[in-house]
PDB file of C-alpha atoms in Angstrom:
ATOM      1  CA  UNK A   7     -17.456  -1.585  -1.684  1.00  0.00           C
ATOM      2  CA  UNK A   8     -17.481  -3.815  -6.035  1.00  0.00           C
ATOM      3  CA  UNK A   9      -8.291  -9.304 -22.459  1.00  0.00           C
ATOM      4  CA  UNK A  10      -7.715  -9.892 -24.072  1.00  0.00           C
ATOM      5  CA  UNK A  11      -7.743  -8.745 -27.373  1.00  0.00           C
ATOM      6  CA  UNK A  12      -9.735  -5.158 -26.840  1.00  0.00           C
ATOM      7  CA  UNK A  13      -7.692  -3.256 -28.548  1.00  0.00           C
ATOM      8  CA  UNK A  14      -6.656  -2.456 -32.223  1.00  0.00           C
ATOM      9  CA  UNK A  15      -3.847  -4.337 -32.865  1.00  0.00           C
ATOM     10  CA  UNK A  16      -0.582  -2.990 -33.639  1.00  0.00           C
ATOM     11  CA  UNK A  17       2.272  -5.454 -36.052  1.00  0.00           C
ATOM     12  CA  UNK A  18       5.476  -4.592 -36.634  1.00  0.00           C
ATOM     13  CA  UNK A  19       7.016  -5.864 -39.352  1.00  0.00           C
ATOM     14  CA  UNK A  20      10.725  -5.476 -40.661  1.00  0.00           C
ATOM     15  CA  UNK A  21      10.317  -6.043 -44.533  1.00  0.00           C
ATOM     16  CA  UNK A  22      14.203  -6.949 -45.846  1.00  0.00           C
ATOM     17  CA  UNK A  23      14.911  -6.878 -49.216  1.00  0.00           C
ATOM     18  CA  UNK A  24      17.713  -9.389 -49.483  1.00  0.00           C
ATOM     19  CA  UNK A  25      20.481 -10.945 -47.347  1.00  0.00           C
ATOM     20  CA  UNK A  26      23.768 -10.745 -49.433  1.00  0.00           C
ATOM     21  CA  UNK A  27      26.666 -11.729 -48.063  1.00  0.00           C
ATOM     22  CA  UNK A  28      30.198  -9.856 -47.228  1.00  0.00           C
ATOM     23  CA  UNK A  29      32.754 -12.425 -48.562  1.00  0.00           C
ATOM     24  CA  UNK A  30      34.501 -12.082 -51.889  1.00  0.00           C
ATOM     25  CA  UNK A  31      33.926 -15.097 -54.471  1.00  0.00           C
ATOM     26  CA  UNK A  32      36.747 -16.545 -56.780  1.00  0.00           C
ATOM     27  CA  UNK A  33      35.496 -15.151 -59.703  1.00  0.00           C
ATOM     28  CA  UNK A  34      36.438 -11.244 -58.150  1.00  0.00           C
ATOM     29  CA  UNK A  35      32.650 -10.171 -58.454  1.00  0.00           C
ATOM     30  CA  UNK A  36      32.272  -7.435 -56.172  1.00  0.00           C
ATOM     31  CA  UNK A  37      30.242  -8.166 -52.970  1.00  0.00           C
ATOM     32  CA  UNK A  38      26.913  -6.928 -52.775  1.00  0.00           C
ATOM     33  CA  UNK A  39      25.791  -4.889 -49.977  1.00  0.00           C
ATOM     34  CA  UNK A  40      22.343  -5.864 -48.195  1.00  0.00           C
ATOM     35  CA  UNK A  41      19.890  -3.174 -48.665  1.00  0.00           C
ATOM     36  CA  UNK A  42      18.970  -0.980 -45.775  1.00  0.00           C
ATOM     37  CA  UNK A  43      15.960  -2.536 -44.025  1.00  0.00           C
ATOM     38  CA  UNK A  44      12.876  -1.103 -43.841  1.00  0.00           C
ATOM     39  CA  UNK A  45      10.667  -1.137 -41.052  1.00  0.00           C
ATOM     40  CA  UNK A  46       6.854  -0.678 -41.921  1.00  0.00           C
ATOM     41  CA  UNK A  47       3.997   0.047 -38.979  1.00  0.00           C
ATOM     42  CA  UNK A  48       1.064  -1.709 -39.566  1.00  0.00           C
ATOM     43  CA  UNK A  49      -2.103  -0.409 -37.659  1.00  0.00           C
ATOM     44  CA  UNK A  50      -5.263  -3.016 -38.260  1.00  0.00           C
ATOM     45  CA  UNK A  51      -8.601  -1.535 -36.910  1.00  0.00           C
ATOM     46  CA  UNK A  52     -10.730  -3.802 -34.218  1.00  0.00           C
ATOM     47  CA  UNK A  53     -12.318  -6.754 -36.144  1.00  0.00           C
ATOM     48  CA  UNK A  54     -15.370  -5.783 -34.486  1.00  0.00           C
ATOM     49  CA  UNK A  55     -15.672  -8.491 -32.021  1.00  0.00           C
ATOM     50  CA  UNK A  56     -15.357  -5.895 -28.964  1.00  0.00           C
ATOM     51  CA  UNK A  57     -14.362  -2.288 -29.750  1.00  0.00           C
ATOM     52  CA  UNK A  58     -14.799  -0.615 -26.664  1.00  0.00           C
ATOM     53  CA  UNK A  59     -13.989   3.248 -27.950  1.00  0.00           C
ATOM     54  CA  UNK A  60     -17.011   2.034 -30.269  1.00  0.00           C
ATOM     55  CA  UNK A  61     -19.185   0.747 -27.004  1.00  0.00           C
ATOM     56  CA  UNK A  62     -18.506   4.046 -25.494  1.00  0.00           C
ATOM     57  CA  UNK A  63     -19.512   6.310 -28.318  1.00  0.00           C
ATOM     58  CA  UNK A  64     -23.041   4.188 -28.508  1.00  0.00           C
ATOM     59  CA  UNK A  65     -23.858   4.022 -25.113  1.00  0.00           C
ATOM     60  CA  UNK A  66     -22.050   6.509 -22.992  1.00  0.00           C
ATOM     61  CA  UNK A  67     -24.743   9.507 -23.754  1.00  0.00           C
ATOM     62  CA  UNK A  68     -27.289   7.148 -22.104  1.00  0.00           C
ATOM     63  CA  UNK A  69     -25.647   6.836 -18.843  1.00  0.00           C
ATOM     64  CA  UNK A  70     -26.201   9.374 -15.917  1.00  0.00           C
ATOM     65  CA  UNK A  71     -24.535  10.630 -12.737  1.00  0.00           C
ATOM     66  CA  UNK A  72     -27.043   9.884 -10.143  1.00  0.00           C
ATOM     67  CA  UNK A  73     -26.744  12.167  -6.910  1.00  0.00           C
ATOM     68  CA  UNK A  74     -28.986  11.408  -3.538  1.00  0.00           C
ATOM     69  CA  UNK A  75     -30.172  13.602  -0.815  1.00  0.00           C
ATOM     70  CA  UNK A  76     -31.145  11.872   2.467  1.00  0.00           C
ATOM     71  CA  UNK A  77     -32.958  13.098   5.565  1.00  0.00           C
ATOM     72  CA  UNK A  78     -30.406  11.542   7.810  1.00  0.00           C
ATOM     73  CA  UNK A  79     -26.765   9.920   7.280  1.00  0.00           C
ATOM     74  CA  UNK A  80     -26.070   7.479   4.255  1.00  0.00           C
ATOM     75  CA  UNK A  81     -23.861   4.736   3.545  1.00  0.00           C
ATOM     76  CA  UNK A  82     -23.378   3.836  -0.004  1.00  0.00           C
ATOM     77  CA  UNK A  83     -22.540  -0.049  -1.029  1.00  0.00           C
ATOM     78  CA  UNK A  84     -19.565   0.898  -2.692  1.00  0.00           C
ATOM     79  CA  UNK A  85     -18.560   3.367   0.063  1.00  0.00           C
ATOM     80  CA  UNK A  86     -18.865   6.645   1.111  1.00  0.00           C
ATOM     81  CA  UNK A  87     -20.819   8.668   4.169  1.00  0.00           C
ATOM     82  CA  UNK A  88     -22.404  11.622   5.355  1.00  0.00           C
ATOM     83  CA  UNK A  89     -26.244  13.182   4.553  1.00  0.00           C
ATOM     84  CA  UNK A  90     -25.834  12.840   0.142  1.00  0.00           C
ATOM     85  CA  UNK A  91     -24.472   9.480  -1.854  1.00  0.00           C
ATOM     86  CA  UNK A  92     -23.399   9.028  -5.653  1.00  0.00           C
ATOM     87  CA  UNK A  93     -23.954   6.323  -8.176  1.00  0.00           C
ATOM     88  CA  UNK A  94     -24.549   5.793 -11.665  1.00  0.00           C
ATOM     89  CA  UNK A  95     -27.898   4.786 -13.773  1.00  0.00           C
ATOM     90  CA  UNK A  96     -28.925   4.713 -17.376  1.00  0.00           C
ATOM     91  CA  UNK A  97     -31.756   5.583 -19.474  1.00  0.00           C
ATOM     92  CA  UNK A  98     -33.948   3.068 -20.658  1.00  0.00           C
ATOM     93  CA  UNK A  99     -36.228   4.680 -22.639  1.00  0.00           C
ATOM     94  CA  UNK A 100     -37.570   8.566 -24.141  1.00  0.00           C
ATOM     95  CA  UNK A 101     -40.011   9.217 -21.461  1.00  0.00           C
ATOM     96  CA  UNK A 102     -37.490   9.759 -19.111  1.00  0.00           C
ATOM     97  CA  UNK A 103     -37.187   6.360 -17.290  1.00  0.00           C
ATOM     98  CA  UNK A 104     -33.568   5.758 -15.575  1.00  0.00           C
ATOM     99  CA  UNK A 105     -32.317   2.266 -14.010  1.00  0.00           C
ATOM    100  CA  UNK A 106     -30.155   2.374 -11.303  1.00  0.00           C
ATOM    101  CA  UNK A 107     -29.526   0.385  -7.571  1.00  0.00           C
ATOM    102  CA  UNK A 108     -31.960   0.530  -4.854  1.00  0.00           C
ATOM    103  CA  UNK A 109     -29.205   1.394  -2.931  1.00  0.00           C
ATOM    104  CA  UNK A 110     -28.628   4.394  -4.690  1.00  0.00           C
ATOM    105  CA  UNK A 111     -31.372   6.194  -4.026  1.00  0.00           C
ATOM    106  CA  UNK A 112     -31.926   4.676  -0.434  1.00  0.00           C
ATOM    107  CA  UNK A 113     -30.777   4.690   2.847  1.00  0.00           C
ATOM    108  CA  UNK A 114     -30.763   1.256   5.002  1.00  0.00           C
ATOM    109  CA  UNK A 115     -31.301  -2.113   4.634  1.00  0.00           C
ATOM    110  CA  UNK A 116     -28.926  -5.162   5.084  1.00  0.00           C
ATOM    111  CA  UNK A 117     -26.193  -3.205   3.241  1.00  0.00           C
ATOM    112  CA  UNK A 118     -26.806   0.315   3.982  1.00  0.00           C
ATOM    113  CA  UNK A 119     -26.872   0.072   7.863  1.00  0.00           C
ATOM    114  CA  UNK A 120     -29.798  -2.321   8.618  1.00  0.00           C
ATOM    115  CA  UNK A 121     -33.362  -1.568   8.495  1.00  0.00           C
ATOM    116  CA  UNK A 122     -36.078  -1.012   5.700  1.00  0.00           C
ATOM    117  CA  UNK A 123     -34.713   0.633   2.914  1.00  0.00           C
ATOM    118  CA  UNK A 124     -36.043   3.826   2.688  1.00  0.00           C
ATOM    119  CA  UNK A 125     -35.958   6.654  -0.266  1.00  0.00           C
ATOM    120  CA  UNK A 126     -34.164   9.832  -0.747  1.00  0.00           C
ATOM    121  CA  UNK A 127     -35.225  12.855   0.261  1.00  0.00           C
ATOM    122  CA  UNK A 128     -34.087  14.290  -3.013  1.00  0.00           C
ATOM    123  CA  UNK A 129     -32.464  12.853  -6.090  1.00  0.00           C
ATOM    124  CA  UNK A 130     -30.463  14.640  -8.967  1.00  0.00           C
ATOM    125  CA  UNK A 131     -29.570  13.362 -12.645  1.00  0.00           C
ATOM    126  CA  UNK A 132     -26.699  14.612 -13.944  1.00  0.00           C
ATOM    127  CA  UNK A 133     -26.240  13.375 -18.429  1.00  0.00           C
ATOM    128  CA  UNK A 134     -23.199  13.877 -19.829  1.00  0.00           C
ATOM    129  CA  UNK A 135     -23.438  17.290 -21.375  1.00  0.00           C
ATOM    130  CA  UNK A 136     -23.698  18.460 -17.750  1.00  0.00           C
ATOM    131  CA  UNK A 137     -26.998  19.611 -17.140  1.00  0.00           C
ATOM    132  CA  UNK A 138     -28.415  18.632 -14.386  1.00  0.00           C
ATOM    133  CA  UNK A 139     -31.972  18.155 -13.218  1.00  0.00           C
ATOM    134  CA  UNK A 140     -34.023  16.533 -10.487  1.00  0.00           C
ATOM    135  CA  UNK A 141     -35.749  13.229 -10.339  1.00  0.00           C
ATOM    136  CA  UNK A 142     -38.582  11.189  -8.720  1.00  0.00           C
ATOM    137  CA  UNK A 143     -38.688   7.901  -7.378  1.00  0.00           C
ATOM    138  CA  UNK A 144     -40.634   5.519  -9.026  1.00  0.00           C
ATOM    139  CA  UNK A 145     -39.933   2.433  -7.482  1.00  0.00           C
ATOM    140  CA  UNK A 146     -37.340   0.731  -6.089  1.00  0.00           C
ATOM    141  CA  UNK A 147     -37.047  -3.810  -5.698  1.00  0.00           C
ATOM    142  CA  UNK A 148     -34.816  -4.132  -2.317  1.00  0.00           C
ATOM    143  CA  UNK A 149     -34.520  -7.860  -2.911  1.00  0.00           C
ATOM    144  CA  UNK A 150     -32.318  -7.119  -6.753  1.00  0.00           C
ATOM    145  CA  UNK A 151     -31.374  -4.049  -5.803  1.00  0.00           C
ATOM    146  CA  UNK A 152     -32.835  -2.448  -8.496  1.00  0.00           C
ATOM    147  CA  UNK A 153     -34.694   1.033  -8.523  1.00  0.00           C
ATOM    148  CA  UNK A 154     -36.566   3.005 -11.312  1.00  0.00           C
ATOM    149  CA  UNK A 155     -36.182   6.867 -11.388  1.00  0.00           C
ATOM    150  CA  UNK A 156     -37.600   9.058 -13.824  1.00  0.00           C
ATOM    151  CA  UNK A 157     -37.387  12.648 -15.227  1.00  0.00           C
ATOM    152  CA  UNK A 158     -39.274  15.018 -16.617  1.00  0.00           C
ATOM    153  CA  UNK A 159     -37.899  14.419 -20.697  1.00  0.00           C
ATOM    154  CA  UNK A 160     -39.316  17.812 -21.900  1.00  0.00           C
ATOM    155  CA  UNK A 161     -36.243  19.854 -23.503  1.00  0.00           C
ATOM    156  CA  UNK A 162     -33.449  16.785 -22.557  1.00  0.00           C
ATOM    157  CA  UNK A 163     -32.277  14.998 -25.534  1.00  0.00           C
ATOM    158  CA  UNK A 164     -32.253  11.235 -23.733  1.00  0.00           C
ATOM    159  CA  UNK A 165     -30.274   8.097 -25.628  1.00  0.00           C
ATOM    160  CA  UNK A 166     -31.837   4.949 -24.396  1.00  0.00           C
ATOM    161  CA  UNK A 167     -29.396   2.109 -23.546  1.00  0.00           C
ATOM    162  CA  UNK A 168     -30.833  -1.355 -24.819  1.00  0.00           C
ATOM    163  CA  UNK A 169     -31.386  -4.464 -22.761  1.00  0.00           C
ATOM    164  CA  UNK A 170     -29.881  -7.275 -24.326  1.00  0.00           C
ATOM    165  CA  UNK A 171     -32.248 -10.641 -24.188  1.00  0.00           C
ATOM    166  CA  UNK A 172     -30.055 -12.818 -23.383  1.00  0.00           C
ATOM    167  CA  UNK A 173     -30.379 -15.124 -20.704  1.00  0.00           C
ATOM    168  CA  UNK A 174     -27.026 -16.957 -20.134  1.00  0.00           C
ATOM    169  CA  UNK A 175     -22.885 -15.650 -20.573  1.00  0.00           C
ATOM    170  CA  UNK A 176     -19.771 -16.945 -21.319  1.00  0.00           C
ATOM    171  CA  UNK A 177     -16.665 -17.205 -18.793  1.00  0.00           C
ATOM    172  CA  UNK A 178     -14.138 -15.416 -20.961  1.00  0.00           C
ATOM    173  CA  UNK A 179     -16.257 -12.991 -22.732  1.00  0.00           C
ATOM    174  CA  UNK A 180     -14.978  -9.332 -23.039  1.00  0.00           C
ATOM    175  CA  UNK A 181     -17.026  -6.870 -20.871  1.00  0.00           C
ATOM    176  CA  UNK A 182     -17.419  -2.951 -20.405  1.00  0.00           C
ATOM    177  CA  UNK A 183     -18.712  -1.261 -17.848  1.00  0.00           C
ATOM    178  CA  UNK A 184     -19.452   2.537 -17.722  1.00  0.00           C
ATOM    179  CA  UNK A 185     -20.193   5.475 -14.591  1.00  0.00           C
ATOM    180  CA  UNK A 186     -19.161   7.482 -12.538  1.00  0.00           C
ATOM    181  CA  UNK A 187     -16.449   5.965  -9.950  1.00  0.00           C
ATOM    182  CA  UNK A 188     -14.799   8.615  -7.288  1.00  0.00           C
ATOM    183  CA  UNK A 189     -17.716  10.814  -9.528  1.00  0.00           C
ATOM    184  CA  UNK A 190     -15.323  10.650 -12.405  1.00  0.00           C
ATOM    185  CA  UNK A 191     -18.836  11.075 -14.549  1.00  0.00           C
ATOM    186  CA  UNK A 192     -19.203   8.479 -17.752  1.00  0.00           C
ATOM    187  CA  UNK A 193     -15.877   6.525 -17.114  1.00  0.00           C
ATOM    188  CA  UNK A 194     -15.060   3.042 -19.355  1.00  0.00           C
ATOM    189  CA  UNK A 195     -13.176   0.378 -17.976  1.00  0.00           C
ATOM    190  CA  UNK A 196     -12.795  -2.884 -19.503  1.00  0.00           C
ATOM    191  CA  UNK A 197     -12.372  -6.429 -18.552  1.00  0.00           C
ATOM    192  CA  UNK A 198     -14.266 -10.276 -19.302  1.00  0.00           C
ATOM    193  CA  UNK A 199     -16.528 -12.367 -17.692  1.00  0.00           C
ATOM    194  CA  UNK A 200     -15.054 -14.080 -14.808  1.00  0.00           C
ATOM    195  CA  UNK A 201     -17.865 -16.188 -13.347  1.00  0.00           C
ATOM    196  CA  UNK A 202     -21.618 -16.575 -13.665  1.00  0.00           C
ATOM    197  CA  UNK A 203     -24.260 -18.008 -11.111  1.00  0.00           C
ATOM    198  CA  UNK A 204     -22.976 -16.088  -8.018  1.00  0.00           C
ATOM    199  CA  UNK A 205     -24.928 -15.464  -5.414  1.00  0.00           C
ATOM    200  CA  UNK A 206     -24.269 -11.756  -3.594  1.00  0.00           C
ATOM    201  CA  UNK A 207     -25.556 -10.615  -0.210  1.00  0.00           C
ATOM    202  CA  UNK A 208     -28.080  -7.730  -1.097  1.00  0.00           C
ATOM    203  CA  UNK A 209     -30.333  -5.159   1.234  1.00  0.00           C
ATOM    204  CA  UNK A 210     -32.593  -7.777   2.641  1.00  0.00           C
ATOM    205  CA  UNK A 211     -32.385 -11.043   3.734  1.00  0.00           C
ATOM    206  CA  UNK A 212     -32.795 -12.630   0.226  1.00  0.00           C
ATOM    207  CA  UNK A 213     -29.560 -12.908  -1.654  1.00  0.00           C
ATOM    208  CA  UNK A 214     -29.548 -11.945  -5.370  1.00  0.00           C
ATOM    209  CA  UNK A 215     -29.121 -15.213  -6.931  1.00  0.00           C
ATOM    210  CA  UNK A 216     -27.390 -15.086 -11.034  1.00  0.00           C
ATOM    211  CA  UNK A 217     -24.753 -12.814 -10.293  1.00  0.00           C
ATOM    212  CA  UNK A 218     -22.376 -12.487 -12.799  1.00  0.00           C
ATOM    213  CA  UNK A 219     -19.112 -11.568 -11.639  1.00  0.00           C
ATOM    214  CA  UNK A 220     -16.583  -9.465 -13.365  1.00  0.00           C
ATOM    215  CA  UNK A 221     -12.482  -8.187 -13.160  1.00  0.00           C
ATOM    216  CA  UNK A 222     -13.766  -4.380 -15.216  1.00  0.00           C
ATOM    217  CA  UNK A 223     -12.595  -1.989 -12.870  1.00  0.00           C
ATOM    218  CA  UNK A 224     -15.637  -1.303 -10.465  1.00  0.00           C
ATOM    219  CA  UNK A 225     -15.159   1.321  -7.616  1.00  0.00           C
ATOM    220  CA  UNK A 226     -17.560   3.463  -5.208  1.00  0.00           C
ATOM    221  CA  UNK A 227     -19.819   5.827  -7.954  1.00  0.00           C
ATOM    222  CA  UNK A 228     -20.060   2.895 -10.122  1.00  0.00           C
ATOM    223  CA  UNK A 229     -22.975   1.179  -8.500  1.00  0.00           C
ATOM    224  CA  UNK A 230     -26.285   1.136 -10.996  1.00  0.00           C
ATOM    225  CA  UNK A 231     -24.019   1.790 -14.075  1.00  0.00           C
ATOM    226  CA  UNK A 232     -24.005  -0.807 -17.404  1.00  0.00           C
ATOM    227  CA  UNK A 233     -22.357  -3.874 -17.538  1.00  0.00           C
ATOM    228  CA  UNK A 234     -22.086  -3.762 -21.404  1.00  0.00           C
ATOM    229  CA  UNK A 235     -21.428  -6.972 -23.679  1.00  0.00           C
ATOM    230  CA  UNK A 236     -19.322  -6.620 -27.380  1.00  0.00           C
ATOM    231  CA  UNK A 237     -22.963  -5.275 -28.793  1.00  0.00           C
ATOM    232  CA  UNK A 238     -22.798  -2.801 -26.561  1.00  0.00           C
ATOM    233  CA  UNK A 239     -26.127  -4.067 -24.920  1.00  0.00           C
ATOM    234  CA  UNK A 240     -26.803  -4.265 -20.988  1.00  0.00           C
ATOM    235  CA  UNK A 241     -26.413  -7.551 -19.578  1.00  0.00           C
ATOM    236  CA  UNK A 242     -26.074  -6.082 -16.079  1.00  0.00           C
ATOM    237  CA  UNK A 243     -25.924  -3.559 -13.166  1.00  0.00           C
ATOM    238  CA  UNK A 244     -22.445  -3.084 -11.579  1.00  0.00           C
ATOM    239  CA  UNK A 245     -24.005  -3.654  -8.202  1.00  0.00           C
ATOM    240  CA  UNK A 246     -21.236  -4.222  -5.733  1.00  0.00           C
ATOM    241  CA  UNK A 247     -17.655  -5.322  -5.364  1.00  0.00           C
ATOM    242  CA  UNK A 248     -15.715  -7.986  -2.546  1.00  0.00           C
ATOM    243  CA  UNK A 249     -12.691  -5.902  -1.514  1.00  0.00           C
ATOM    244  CA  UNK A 250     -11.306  -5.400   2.077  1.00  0.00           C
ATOM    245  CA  UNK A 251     -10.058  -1.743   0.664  1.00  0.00           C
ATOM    246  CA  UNK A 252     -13.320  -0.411  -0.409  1.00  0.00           C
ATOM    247  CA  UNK A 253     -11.906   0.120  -3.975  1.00  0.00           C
ATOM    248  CA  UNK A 254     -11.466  -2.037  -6.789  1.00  0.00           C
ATOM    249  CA  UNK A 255     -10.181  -5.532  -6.490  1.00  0.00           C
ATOM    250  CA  UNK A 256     -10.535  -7.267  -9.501  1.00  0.00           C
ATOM    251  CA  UNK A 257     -13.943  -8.873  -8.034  1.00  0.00           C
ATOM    252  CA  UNK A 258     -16.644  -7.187  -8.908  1.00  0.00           C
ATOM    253  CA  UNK A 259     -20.448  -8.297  -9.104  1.00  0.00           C
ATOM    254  CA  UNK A 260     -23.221  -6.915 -12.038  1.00  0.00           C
ATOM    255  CA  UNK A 261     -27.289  -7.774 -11.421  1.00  0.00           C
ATOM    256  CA  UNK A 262     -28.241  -9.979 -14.237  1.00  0.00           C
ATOM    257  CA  UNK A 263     -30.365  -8.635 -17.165  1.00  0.00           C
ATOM    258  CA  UNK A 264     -33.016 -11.142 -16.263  1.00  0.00           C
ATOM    259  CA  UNK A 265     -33.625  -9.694 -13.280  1.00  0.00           C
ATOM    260  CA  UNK A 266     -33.413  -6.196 -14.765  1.00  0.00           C
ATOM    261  CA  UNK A 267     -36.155  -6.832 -16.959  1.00  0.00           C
ATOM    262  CA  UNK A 268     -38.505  -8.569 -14.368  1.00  0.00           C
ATOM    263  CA  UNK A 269     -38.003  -5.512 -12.164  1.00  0.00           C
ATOM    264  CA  UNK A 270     -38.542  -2.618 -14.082  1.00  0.00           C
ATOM    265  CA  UNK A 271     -41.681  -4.077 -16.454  1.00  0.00           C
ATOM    266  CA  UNK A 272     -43.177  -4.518 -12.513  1.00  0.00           C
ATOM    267  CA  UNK A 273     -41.990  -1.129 -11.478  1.00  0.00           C
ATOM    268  CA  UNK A 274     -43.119   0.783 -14.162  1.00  0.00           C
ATOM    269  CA  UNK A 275     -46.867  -0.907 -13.918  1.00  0.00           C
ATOM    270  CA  UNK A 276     -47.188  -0.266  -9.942  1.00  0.00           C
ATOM    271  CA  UNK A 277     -44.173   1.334  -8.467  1.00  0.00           C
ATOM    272  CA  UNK A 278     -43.170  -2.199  -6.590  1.00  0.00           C
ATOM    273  CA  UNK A 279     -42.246  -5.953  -7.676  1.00  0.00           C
ATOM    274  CA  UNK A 280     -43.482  -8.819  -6.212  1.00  0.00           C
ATOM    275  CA  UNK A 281     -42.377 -12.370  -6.279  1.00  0.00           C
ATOM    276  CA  UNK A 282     -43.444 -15.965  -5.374  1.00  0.00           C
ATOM    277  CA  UNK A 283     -40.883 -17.410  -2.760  1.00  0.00           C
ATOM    278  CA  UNK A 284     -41.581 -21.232  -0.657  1.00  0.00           C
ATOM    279  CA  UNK A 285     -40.825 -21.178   2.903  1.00  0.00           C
ATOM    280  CA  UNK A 286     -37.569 -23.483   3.215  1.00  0.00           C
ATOM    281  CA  UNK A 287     -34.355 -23.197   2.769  1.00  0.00           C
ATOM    282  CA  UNK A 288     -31.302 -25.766   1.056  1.00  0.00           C
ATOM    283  CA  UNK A 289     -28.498 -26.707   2.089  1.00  0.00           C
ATOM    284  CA  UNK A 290     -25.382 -28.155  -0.594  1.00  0.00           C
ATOM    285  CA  UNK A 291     -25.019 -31.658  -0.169  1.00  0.00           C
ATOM    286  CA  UNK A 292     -21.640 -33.136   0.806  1.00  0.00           C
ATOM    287  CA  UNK A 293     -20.207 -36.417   1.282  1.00  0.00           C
ATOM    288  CA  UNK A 294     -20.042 -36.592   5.142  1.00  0.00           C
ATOM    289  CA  UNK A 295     -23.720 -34.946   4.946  1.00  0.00           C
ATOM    290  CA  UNK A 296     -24.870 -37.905   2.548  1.00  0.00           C
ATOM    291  CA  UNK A 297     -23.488 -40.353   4.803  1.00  0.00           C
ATOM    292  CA  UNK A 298     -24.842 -39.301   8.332  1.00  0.00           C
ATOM    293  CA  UNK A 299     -28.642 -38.921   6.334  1.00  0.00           C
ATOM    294  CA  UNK A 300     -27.683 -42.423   4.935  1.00  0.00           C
ATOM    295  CA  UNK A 301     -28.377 -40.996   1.493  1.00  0.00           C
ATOM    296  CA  UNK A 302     -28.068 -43.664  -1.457  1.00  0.00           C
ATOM    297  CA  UNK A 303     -26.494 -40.956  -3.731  1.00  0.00           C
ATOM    298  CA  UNK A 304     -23.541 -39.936  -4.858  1.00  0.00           C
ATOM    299  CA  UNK A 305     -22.424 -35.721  -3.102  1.00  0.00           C
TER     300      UNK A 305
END
């Protein structure tokens, strides 16, 4: 599968001492030359609004190459094949708990080849200082996509990420996302909020409703990594992107935080999430759809 002012910004500014001009005057004066301009670089630092070298140094230790091991064949979201798949996660807390995608450390469902999702026969977590070491399977929610690893923290030195606690985003608001694309391990790309409220086909038949879609570069590897906000908190997991090359098309979609939160609190309790669904389904109203149901209403 899937600014701007992000930068310190650079002025140049030519500082000229006077204009005199070339002709002679009646009185003979002599001319006066113009002095030789001078050109003076000025650097000014991030006003702290969204600095993402800053994001990165915060919360780059607590993200995690995550590395799966399956009995049979595999077929990663965001691409890829064969009996082992790759994706990102990040650490959540000091006893060793690591979010990441369901579809990371599974094999099947809707997105994955069809079926019940079912769990790796193996999965490895490589941090950032390279060490890598092996983890079990918690939990995983098929219907957000979300899955809870853990591993053993004895002798690591773990950085939790936070979870912001916010609810609702802005269109337009600069975003980061960090992971391990192509396994390029703890990679930053940057972009902004480009929509909010999608809805995005995930491994059952239940879409994942909230969606908030993003242009940050998201490719295969990146899947369960942090969508990050200016505060450097997650809002998200970079959970798939709509691209008919398999790599990055400037449409990517990130898991909300909500559902983050409502996952793992359930996961960590009893390895599984439950939720309360009705029966029916809805369809969008329309004008020709108003009219045949002789709807008093306006589509």
């Amino acid at each position: 599968m899937s600014l701007r002012t992000i930068l310190p910004v650079v002025f140049v500014t030519a500082l000229i001492a006077g204009c005199g001009g070339g002709d002679d005057d009646d009185s003979g004066a002599p001319a006066v030359s113009a002095p030789e301009t001078a050109t003076q670089v000025v650097v000014e630092a991030s006003d702290g609004s969204f600095n993402p070298a800053q994001i990165y140094e915060d919360v780059a230790p607590g993200v995690v190459t995550i590395d799966s091991v399956f009995e049979g064949g595999v077929s990663d979201l965001l691409g890829g094949g064969g009996s082992a798949g790759q994706g990102s996660g990040f650490v959540v807390d000091k006893e060793g708990n690591i979010v990441t995608n369901t579809h990371v450390v599974t094999s099947g469902g809707n997105l994955n080849g069809g079926g019940e999702p079912r769990e790796a026969k193996q999965v490895f977590v490589q941090f950032g200082d390279r060490n890598r070491v092996p983890a079990e399977i918690v939990g995983f929610d098929a219907d957000s996509d979300i899955a809870l690893i853990k591993v053993d923290p004895d002798g690591l030195e773990l950085n939790p990420v936070q979870l912001s606690d916010r609810s609702s985003f802005a269109v337009g608001e600069p975003v980061a996302a960090i992971g391990s694309p192509f396994g390029e391990d703890q990679s930053l790309s940057v972009g902004v909020i480009s929509a909010t409220d999608r809805t995005v086909e995930g491994l059952t038949n239940f879409g994942i409703d909230n969606a908030i879609q993003t242009d940050a570069s998201i490719n295969p590897g990146n899947s369960g990594g942090p969508l990050l906000d200016a505060d450097g908190q997650v809002i998200g997991i970079n959970e798939q992107i709509a691209s008919s090359s398999g790599s990055n098309s400037g449409v990517g979609f990130a898991i909300p935080v909500t559902s983050v939160r409502y996952s793992i609190d359930q996961l960590k309790a009893d390895g599984e999430v439950e939720y309360a669904y009705l029966g029916v389904t809805s369809e969008s109203l329309y004008p020709q759809l108003a009219e045949h149901l002789d709807l008093d209403t306006e589509a």
